[in-house]
XYZ file of C-alpha atoms in Angstrom:
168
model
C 158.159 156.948 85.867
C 156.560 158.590 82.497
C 157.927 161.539 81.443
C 155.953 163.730 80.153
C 157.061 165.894 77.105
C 156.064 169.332 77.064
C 156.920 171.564 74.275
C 156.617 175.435 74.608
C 156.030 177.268 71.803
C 158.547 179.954 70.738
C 157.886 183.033 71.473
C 158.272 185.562 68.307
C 158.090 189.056 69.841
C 156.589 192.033 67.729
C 159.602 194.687 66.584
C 157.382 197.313 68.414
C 154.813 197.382 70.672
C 153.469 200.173 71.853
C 150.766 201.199 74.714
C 148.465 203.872 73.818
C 146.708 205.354 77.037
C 143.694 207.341 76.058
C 139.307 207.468 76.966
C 138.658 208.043 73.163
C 136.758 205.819 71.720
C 138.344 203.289 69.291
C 136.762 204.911 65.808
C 138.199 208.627 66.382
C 141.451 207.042 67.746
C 141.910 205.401 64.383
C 140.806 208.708 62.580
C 143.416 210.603 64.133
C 146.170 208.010 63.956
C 145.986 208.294 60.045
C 145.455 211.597 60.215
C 148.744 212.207 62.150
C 150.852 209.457 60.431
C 150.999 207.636 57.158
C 149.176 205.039 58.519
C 146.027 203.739 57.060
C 144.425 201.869 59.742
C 141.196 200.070 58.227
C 138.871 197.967 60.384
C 139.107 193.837 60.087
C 137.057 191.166 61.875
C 137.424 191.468 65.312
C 140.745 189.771 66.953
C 139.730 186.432 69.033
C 141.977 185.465 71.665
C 141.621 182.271 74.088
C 141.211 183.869 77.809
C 142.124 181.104 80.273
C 140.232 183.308 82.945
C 137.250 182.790 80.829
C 137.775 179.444 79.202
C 136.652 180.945 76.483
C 137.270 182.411 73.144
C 136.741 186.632 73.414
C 137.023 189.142 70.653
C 138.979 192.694 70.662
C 138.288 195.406 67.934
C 141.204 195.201 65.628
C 142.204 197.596 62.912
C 145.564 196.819 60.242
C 147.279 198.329 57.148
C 150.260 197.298 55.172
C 152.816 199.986 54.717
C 155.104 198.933 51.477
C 157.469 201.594 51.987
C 158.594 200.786 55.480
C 157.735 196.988 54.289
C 155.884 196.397 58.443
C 152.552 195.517 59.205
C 150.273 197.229 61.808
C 147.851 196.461 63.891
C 145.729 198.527 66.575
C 144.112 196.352 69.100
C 141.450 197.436 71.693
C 142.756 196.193 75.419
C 139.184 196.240 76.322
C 136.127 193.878 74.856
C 132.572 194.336 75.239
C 131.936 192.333 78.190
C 135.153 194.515 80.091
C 137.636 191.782 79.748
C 141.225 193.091 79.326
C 143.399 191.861 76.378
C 146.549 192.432 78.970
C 144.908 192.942 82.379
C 148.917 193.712 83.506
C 148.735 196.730 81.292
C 145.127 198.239 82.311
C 145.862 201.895 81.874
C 146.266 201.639 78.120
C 143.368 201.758 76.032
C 144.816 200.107 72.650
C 147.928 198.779 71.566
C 149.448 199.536 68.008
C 152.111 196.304 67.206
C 154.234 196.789 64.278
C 155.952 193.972 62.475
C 158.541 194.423 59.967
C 161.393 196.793 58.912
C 160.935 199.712 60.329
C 163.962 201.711 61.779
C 163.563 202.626 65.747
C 163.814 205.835 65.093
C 160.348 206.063 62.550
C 158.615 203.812 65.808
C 159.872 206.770 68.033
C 158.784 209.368 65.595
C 155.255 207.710 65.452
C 154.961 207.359 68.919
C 155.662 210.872 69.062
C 152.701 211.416 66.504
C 150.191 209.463 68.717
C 151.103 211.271 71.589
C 150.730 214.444 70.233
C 146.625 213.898 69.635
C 144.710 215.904 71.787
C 143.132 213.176 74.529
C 146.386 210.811 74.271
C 147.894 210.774 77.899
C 150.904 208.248 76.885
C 152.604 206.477 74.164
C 154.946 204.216 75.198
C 157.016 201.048 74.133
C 156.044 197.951 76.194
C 158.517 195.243 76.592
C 157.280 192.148 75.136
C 159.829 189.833 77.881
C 157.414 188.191 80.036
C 156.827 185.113 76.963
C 153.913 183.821 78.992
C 151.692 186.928 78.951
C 152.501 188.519 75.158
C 153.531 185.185 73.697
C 149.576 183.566 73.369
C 148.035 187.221 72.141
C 150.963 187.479 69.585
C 150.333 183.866 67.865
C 146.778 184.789 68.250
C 147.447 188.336 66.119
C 149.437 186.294 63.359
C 146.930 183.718 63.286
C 144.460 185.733 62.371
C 146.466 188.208 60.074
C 147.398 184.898 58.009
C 143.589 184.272 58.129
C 142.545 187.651 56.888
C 145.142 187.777 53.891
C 143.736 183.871 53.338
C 140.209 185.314 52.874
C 141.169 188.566 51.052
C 143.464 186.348 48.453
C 140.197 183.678 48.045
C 137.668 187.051 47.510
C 140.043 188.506 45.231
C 140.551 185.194 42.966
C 136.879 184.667 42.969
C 135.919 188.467 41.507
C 138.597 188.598 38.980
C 137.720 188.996 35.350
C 137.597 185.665 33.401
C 141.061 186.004 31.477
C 140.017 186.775 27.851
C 140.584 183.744 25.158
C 142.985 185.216 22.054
């Protein structure tokens, strides 16, 4: 008998993850988010994930910023797409997601939940747990993947408009 090697991927979950449960649409969500915080949420190319429902690849809206001082990453992600496909169909009654990676101390995460939920037209924001590997493991990998993609392309645009260094 064969055996058949299969190797899992690890599964690297996000410090924070939280669920933000709201009918606003995605461009005033981000305007009051900065607003509220000292976030600067800026819109990227969409996120594509691989939906095994679908067989296919689909795209959520995806905003990120860089905060040096806390040294973390952020991302907002849109649980919904276009064509009304859910990014985690488990966690329907949120609207977006903001994932945080980095140092951040639990007690700024709480704060800034805190923030988002005080927005007029927030219902809920909430910490998800990240266990189940299977479900948050793929969209995760997915979200670094193209993070590491976006600073690629930012680095290669940045290289390419520089000044030509002048000759002494």
């Amino acid at each position: 008998m064969a055996i058949k090697l299969r190797i899992d991927p690890t599964f690297e979950p996000a410090d924070a993850f939280i669920g933000i449960a709201t009918n606003m649409q995605v461009t005033q969500m981000v305007h009051f988010i900065n607003s509220k915080t000292s976030l600067n949420l800026i819109r990227e190319d969409d996120l594509p994930v691989y939906s095994e429902k679908t067989d296919s690849i689909q795209t959520y809206k995806f905003f990120h910023c860089v905060d040096e001082d806390f040294r973390s990453t952020f991302s907002l992600l849109s649980n919904n797409n276009n064509e009304g496909l859910y990014l985690l169909p488990a966690q329907k009654q949120f609207g977006y997601f903001l994932v945080i990676y980095g140092a951040i101390p639990a007690d700024k995460i709480k704060q800034l939940a805190a923030h988002i939920k005080s927005i007029s037209g927030v219902q809920l924001a909430a910490g998800i747990n990240q266990e189940p590997g299977k479900i948050f493991g793929p969209i995760l990998q997915d979200l670094e993947l193209h993070i590491t993609d976006l600073k690629r392309v930012k680095a290669e645009n940045e290289k390419r408009f520089m000044p030509p260094a002048e000759e002494q």
